[in-house]
PDB file of C-alpha atoms and ligand atoms in Angstrom:
ATOM      1  CA  MET A   1     -23.918  60.107  63.761  1.00  0.00           C
ATOM      2  CA  THR A   2     -20.920  60.151  65.699  1.00  0.00           C
ATOM      3  CA  LYS A   3     -17.700  60.287  63.845  1.00  0.00           C
ATOM      4  CA  GLN A   4     -15.922  56.870  63.165  1.00  0.00           C
ATOM      5  CA  LEU A   5     -12.410  56.101  62.489  1.00  0.00           C
ATOM      6  CA  VAL A   6     -12.500  53.613  59.277  1.00  0.00           C
ATOM      7  CA  TYR A   7      -9.832  51.495  57.283  1.00  0.00           C
ATOM      8  CA  ILE A   8     -10.207  50.926  53.568  1.00  0.00           C
ATOM      9  CA  GLY A   9      -8.231  48.111  51.708  1.00  0.00           C
ATOM     10  CA  LEU A  10      -7.164  48.979  48.302  1.00  0.00           C
ATOM     11  CA  GLY A  11      -6.102  46.572  46.078  1.00  0.00           C
ATOM     12  CA  SER A  12      -5.722  46.522  41.890  1.00  0.00           C
ATOM     13  CA  ASN A  13      -4.242  44.012  39.556  1.00  0.00           C
ATOM     14  CA  LEU A  14      -4.786  45.686  36.106  1.00  0.00           C
ATOM     15  CA  GLN A  15      -4.020  48.329  33.904  1.00  0.00           C
ATOM     16  CA  ASP A  16      -1.326  49.831  36.209  1.00  0.00           C
ATOM     17  CA  PRO A  17      -2.317  49.356  39.699  1.00  0.00           C
ATOM     18  CA  VAL A  18      -0.138  51.821  41.122  1.00  0.00           C
ATOM     19  CA  THR A  19      -2.091  54.627  39.213  1.00  0.00           C
ATOM     20  CA  GLN A  20      -5.274  53.074  40.494  1.00  0.00           C
ATOM     21  CA  LEU A  21      -4.364  53.073  43.971  1.00  0.00           C
ATOM     22  CA  ILE A  22      -2.809  56.684  44.079  1.00  0.00           C
ATOM     23  CA  THR A  23      -5.611  58.353  42.208  1.00  0.00           C
ATOM     24  CA  ALA A  24      -8.064  56.215  44.663  1.00  0.00           C
ATOM     25  CA  LEU A  25      -6.362  57.914  47.341  1.00  0.00           C
ATOM     26  CA  ASN A  26      -6.662  61.121  45.797  1.00  0.00           C
ATOM     27  CA  ALA A  27     -10.346  60.202  45.526  1.00  0.00           C
ATOM     28  CA  LEU A  28     -10.673  59.250  48.881  1.00  0.00           C
ATOM     29  CA  ALA A  29      -9.335  62.522  50.018  1.00  0.00           C
ATOM     30  CA  ASN A  30     -11.864  64.694  47.666  1.00  0.00           C
ATOM     31  CA  LEU A  31     -15.271  62.719  48.968  1.00  0.00           C
ATOM     32  CA  PRO A  32     -17.595  64.851  51.445  1.00  0.00           C
ATOM     33  CA  ASP A  33     -18.089  63.433  54.684  1.00  0.00           C
ATOM     34  CA  ILE A  34     -14.554  61.714  54.620  1.00  0.00           C
ATOM     35  CA  LYS A  35     -11.299  62.838  55.895  1.00  0.00           C
ATOM     36  CA  LEU A  36      -8.482  60.923  54.950  1.00  0.00           C
ATOM     37  CA  VAL A  37      -6.602  60.479  57.991  1.00  0.00           C
ATOM     38  CA  SER A  38      -3.328  58.723  57.299  1.00  0.00           C
ATOM     39  CA  GLN A  39      -2.438  56.139  54.330  1.00  0.00           C
ATOM     40  CA  SER A  40      -0.211  52.979  54.110  1.00  0.00           C
ATOM     41  CA  SER A  41       2.932  52.907  51.650  1.00  0.00           C
ATOM     42  CA  LEU A  42       2.205  50.679  48.599  1.00  0.00           C
ATOM     43  CA  TYR A  43       3.183  46.880  48.746  1.00  0.00           C
ATOM     44  CA  ILE A  44       3.525  44.857  46.099  1.00  0.00           C
ATOM     45  CA  SER A  45       2.504  40.628  46.815  1.00  0.00           C
ATOM     46  CA  ASP A  46       1.655  37.239  44.430  1.00  0.00           C
ATOM     47  CA  SER A  47      -2.417  37.012  44.372  1.00  0.00           C
ATOM     48  CA  LEU A  48      -4.199  34.556  46.348  1.00  0.00           C
ATOM     49  CA  LEU A  49      -5.481  32.598  43.141  1.00  0.00           C
ATOM     50  CA  GLU A  50      -2.400  31.452  40.987  1.00  0.00           C
ATOM     51  CA  GLY A  51      -1.815  32.901  37.850  1.00  0.00           C
ATOM     52  CA  GLN A  52      -3.161  36.185  38.455  1.00  0.00           C
ATOM     53  CA  PRO A  53      -1.163  39.363  38.197  1.00  0.00           C
ATOM     54  CA  GLN A  54       0.636  40.325  41.166  1.00  0.00           C
ATOM     55  CA  TYR A  55      -1.610  43.128  42.974  1.00  0.00           C
ATOM     56  CA  ILE A  56      -0.573  46.461  44.779  1.00  0.00           C
ATOM     57  CA  ASN A  57      -2.052  46.902  47.850  1.00  0.00           C
ATOM     58  CA  ALA A  58      -2.437  49.764  50.244  1.00  0.00           C
ATOM     59  CA  VAL A  59      -4.518  50.678  53.726  1.00  0.00           C
ATOM     60  CA  ALA A  60      -6.201  54.164  54.309  1.00  0.00           C
ATOM     61  CA  CYS A  61      -7.219  55.743  57.417  1.00  0.00           C
ATOM     62  CA  LEU A  62     -10.331  57.830  56.975  1.00  0.00           C
ATOM     63  CA  GLU A  63     -12.580  60.029  59.772  1.00  0.00           C
ATOM     64  CA  THR A  64     -16.285  60.165  58.615  1.00  0.00           C
ATOM     65  CA  VAL A  65     -20.074  60.851  59.874  1.00  0.00           C
ATOM     66  CA  LEU A  66     -21.366  58.419  57.211  1.00  0.00           C
ATOM     67  CA  THR A  67     -22.784  55.018  57.973  1.00  0.00           C
ATOM     68  CA  PRO A  68     -21.250  51.826  56.980  1.00  0.00           C
ATOM     69  CA  GLU A  69     -23.891  51.986  53.885  1.00  0.00           C
ATOM     70  CA  ALA A  70     -23.210  55.343  52.865  1.00  0.00           C
ATOM     71  CA  LEU A  71     -19.734  54.781  52.656  1.00  0.00           C
ATOM     72  CA  LEU A  72     -20.011  51.615  50.589  1.00  0.00           C
ATOM     73  CA  ASP A  73     -21.520  53.346  47.800  1.00  0.00           C
ATOM     74  CA  GLN A  74     -19.518  55.951  48.002  1.00  0.00           C
ATOM     75  CA  LEU A  75     -16.224  53.354  47.788  1.00  0.00           C
ATOM     76  CA  GLN A  76     -17.958  51.449  44.663  1.00  0.00           C
ATOM     77  CA  GLN A  77     -18.616  54.319  42.903  1.00  0.00           C
ATOM     78  CA  ILE A  78     -15.125  55.252  43.154  1.00  0.00           C
ATOM     79  CA  GLU A  79     -14.798  51.459  42.170  1.00  0.00           C
ATOM     80  CA  ASN A  80     -16.629  52.143  38.439  1.00  0.00           C
ATOM     81  CA  GLU A  81     -14.635  55.183  37.881  1.00  0.00           C
ATOM     82  CA  HIS A  82     -12.011  52.996  38.299  1.00  0.00           C
ATOM     83  CA  GLY A  83     -13.350  50.836  35.620  1.00  0.00           C
ATOM     84  CA  ARG A  84     -13.987  47.601  37.894  1.00  0.00           C
ATOM     85  CA  GLU A  85     -16.526  44.976  36.313  1.00  0.00           C
ATOM     86  CA  ARG A  86     -18.001  42.659  38.535  1.00  0.00           C
ATOM     87  CA  LYS A  87     -18.075  39.767  36.456  1.00  0.00           C
ATOM     88  CA  GLU A  88     -16.328  37.127  38.892  1.00  0.00           C
ATOM     89  CA  ARG A  89     -15.945  37.139  42.273  1.00  0.00           C
ATOM     90  CA  TRP A  90     -12.094  36.434  42.692  1.00  0.00           C
ATOM     91  CA  GLY A  91     -11.308  38.320  39.386  1.00  0.00           C
ATOM     92  CA  ALA A  92      -8.523  40.273  38.536  1.00  0.00           C
ATOM     93  CA  ARG A  93      -9.242  43.830  39.366  1.00  0.00           C
ATOM     94  CA  THR A  94      -8.488  47.527  38.370  1.00  0.00           C
ATOM     95  CA  LEU A  95     -10.005  48.376  41.748  1.00  0.00           C
ATOM     96  CA  ASP A  96     -11.009  46.944  45.424  1.00  0.00           C
ATOM     97  CA  LEU A  97     -11.635  48.866  48.034  1.00  0.00           C
ATOM     98  CA  ASP A  98     -12.923  46.808  51.482  1.00  0.00           C
ATOM     99  CA  ILE A  99     -13.967  48.508  54.490  1.00  0.00           C
ATOM    100  CA  ILE A 100     -11.896  46.484  57.471  1.00  0.00           C
ATOM    101  CA  LEU A 101     -12.638  47.951  60.175  1.00  0.00           C
ATOM    102  CA  TYR A 102     -15.123  50.136  60.860  1.00  0.00           C
ATOM    103  CA  GLY A 103     -14.387  51.829  64.495  1.00  0.00           C
ATOM    104  CA  ASN A 104     -14.908  49.400  67.418  1.00  0.00           C
ATOM    105  CA  GLN A 105     -17.934  47.238  65.334  1.00  0.00           C
ATOM    106  CA  LYS A 106     -18.740  44.209  64.361  1.00  0.00           C
ATOM    107  CA  ILE A 107     -21.653  44.731  61.532  1.00  0.00           C
ATOM    108  CA  ASN A 108     -23.406  41.855  59.557  1.00  0.00           C
ATOM    109  CA  THR A 109     -25.528  42.612  56.991  1.00  0.00           C
ATOM    110  CA  GLU A 110     -26.544  41.266  53.069  1.00  0.00           C
ATOM    111  CA  ARG A 111     -24.148  44.238  51.695  1.00  0.00           C
ATOM    112  CA  LEU A 112     -21.278  44.162  54.708  1.00  0.00           C
ATOM    113  CA  ILE A 113     -19.126  41.986  57.110  1.00  0.00           C
ATOM    114  CA  ILE A 114     -17.149  44.114  59.408  1.00  0.00           C
ATOM    115  CA  PRO A 115     -14.394  43.158  60.272  1.00  0.00           C
ATOM    116  CA  HIS A 116     -13.920  41.819  56.506  1.00  0.00           C
ATOM    117  CA  PRO A 117     -13.630  38.320  57.249  1.00  0.00           C
ATOM    118  CA  GLN A 118     -10.312  37.636  55.554  1.00  0.00           C
ATOM    119  CA  MET A 119      -8.069  40.146  56.852  1.00  0.00           C
ATOM    120  CA  ALA A 120      -6.738  37.887  59.408  1.00  0.00           C
ATOM    121  CA  LEU A 121      -5.785  35.409  56.930  1.00  0.00           C
ATOM    122  CA  ARG A 122      -4.217  38.438  54.500  1.00  0.00           C
ATOM    123  CA  SER A 123      -0.717  39.910  54.992  1.00  0.00           C
ATOM    124  CA  PHE A 124      -1.924  42.396  52.280  1.00  0.00           C
ATOM    125  CA  VAL A 125      -4.058  44.167  54.244  1.00  0.00           C
ATOM    126  CA  LEU A 126      -2.681  43.088  58.149  1.00  0.00           C
ATOM    127  CA  MET A 127       1.381  45.262  57.009  1.00  0.00           C
ATOM    128  CA  PRO A 128      -0.240  48.152  55.819  1.00  0.00           C
ATOM    129  CA  LEU A 129      -2.769  48.592  58.771  1.00  0.00           C
ATOM    130  CA  LEU A 130      -0.391  47.967  61.204  1.00  0.00           C
ATOM    131  CA  GLU A 131       2.509  50.792  59.051  1.00  0.00           C
ATOM    132  CA  ILE A 132      -0.339  53.173  60.059  1.00  0.00           C
ATOM    133  CA  ALA A 133      -2.189  51.478  63.310  1.00  0.00           C
ATOM    134  CA  PRO A 134       0.603  49.671  65.007  1.00  0.00           C
ATOM    135  CA  ASN A 135      -1.282  48.308  68.198  1.00  0.00           C
ATOM    136  CA  ILE A 136      -4.605  47.953  66.420  1.00  0.00           C
ATOM    137  CA  CYS A 137      -6.436  45.584  67.108  1.00  0.00           C
ATOM    138  CA  LEU A 138      -9.573  43.880  66.003  1.00  0.00           C
ATOM    139  CA  PRO A 139     -12.905  43.990  67.783  1.00  0.00           C
ATOM    140  CA  ASP A 140     -13.030  40.954  69.331  1.00  0.00           C
ATOM    141  CA  GLY A 141      -9.416  41.914  71.307  1.00  0.00           C
ATOM    142  CA  ARG A 142      -7.349  39.664  68.606  1.00  0.00           C
ATOM    143  CA  VAL A 143      -4.054  41.790  68.212  1.00  0.00           C
ATOM    144  CA  VAL A 144      -3.247  42.078  64.673  1.00  0.00           C
ATOM    145  CA  ALA A 145       0.406  42.353  64.674  1.00  0.00           C
ATOM    146  CA  ASP A 146      -0.026  38.607  66.350  1.00  0.00           C
ATOM    147  CA  LEU A 147      -2.081  37.601  63.590  1.00  0.00           C
ATOM    148  CA  LEU A 148       0.250  38.527  61.069  1.00  0.00           C
ATOM    149  CA  ALA A 149       2.749  36.461  62.151  1.00  0.00           C
ATOM    150  CA  ASP A 150       0.720  33.490  60.860  1.00  0.00           C
ATOM    151  CA  CYS A 151       0.368  34.138  58.209  1.00  0.00           C
ATOM    152  CA  PRO A 152       1.489  32.998  54.783  1.00  0.00           C
ATOM    153  CA  SER A 153       3.823  36.582  53.045  1.00  0.00           C
ATOM    154  CA  GLN A 154       2.325  35.871  49.528  1.00  0.00           C
ATOM    155  CA  ASN A 155       5.814  37.551  48.968  1.00  0.00           C
ATOM    156  CA  LEU A 156       4.995  40.715  49.949  1.00  0.00           C
ATOM    157  CA  LYS A 157       7.451  43.639  48.943  1.00  0.00           C
ATOM    158  CA  ARG A 158       6.645  47.527  50.204  1.00  0.00           C
ATOM    159  CA  LEU A 159       7.727  49.502  47.669  1.00  0.00           C
ATOM    160  CA  SER A 160       9.737  52.384  48.305  1.00  0.00           C
ATOM    161  CA  SER A 161       8.109  55.677  48.221  1.00  0.00           C
TER     162      SER A 161
HETATM  163  N1  ROI B   1      -4.190  38.814  46.391  1.00  0.00           N
HETATM  164  C1  ROI B   1      -3.433  39.740  46.726  1.00  0.00           C
HETATM  165  N2  ROI B   1      -2.081  39.512  47.200  1.00  0.00           N
HETATM  166  N3  ROI B   1      -4.519  41.430  46.829  1.00  0.00           N
HETATM  167  C2  ROI B   1      -5.293  41.690  47.251  1.00  0.00           C
HETATM  168  O1  ROI B   1      -5.598  42.310  47.180  1.00  0.00           O
HETATM  169  C3  ROI B   1      -6.073  40.203  46.589  1.00  0.00           C
HETATM  170  N4  ROI B   1      -7.917  40.117  46.112  1.00  0.00           N
HETATM  171  C4  ROI B   1      -7.869  39.191  45.765  1.00  0.00           C
HETATM  172  C5  ROI B   1      -7.525  37.664  46.072  1.00  0.00           C
HETATM  173  C6  ROI B   1      -7.585  37.197  44.321  1.00  0.00           C
HETATM  174  C7  ROI B   1      -8.111  37.199  46.927  1.00  0.00           C
HETATM  175  N5  ROI B   1      -5.965  37.943  45.856  1.00  0.00           N
HETATM  176  C8  ROI B   1      -5.594  38.891  46.172  1.00  0.00           C
HETATM  177  O2  ROI B   1      -9.477  39.349  45.590  1.00  0.00           O
END
């Protein structure tokens, strides 16, 4: 298995979200078979769902030999260790870790759709992704910087680090 560059979206809107993201980034950095290459700043934005607390989001770039499914297993373990409960699909959460890009691959299995199917509509994914990968494109050739221009802002702001 060759090494792949992978981008992970992190999000939290419960139980001290800033701490949730910092400890999740630490947990990612300490996983065997994974190298944390870079991480974006933390961003705050309104939820896409009215009535939910604001989210803290970030994007991390990893280098790994893990397959997408093996990586997903590791990410779900970190989510569980952060008290993630899977009651409702779009419910508030202590920690969400999504594989948004896995190399330049398109993946569609029962457990995984990559690129993340909603990423092109989410400024809270695109903005931190562009911060660490300014020239990045999707596997279909779309330029991420162009996608951001058409996204609702959701009041997205970078937190000073
Ligand atoms: N909204 C923001 N701003 N950030 C998220 O991570 C996020 N995650 C979700 C929904 C409810 C879609 N809204 C979000 O799952």
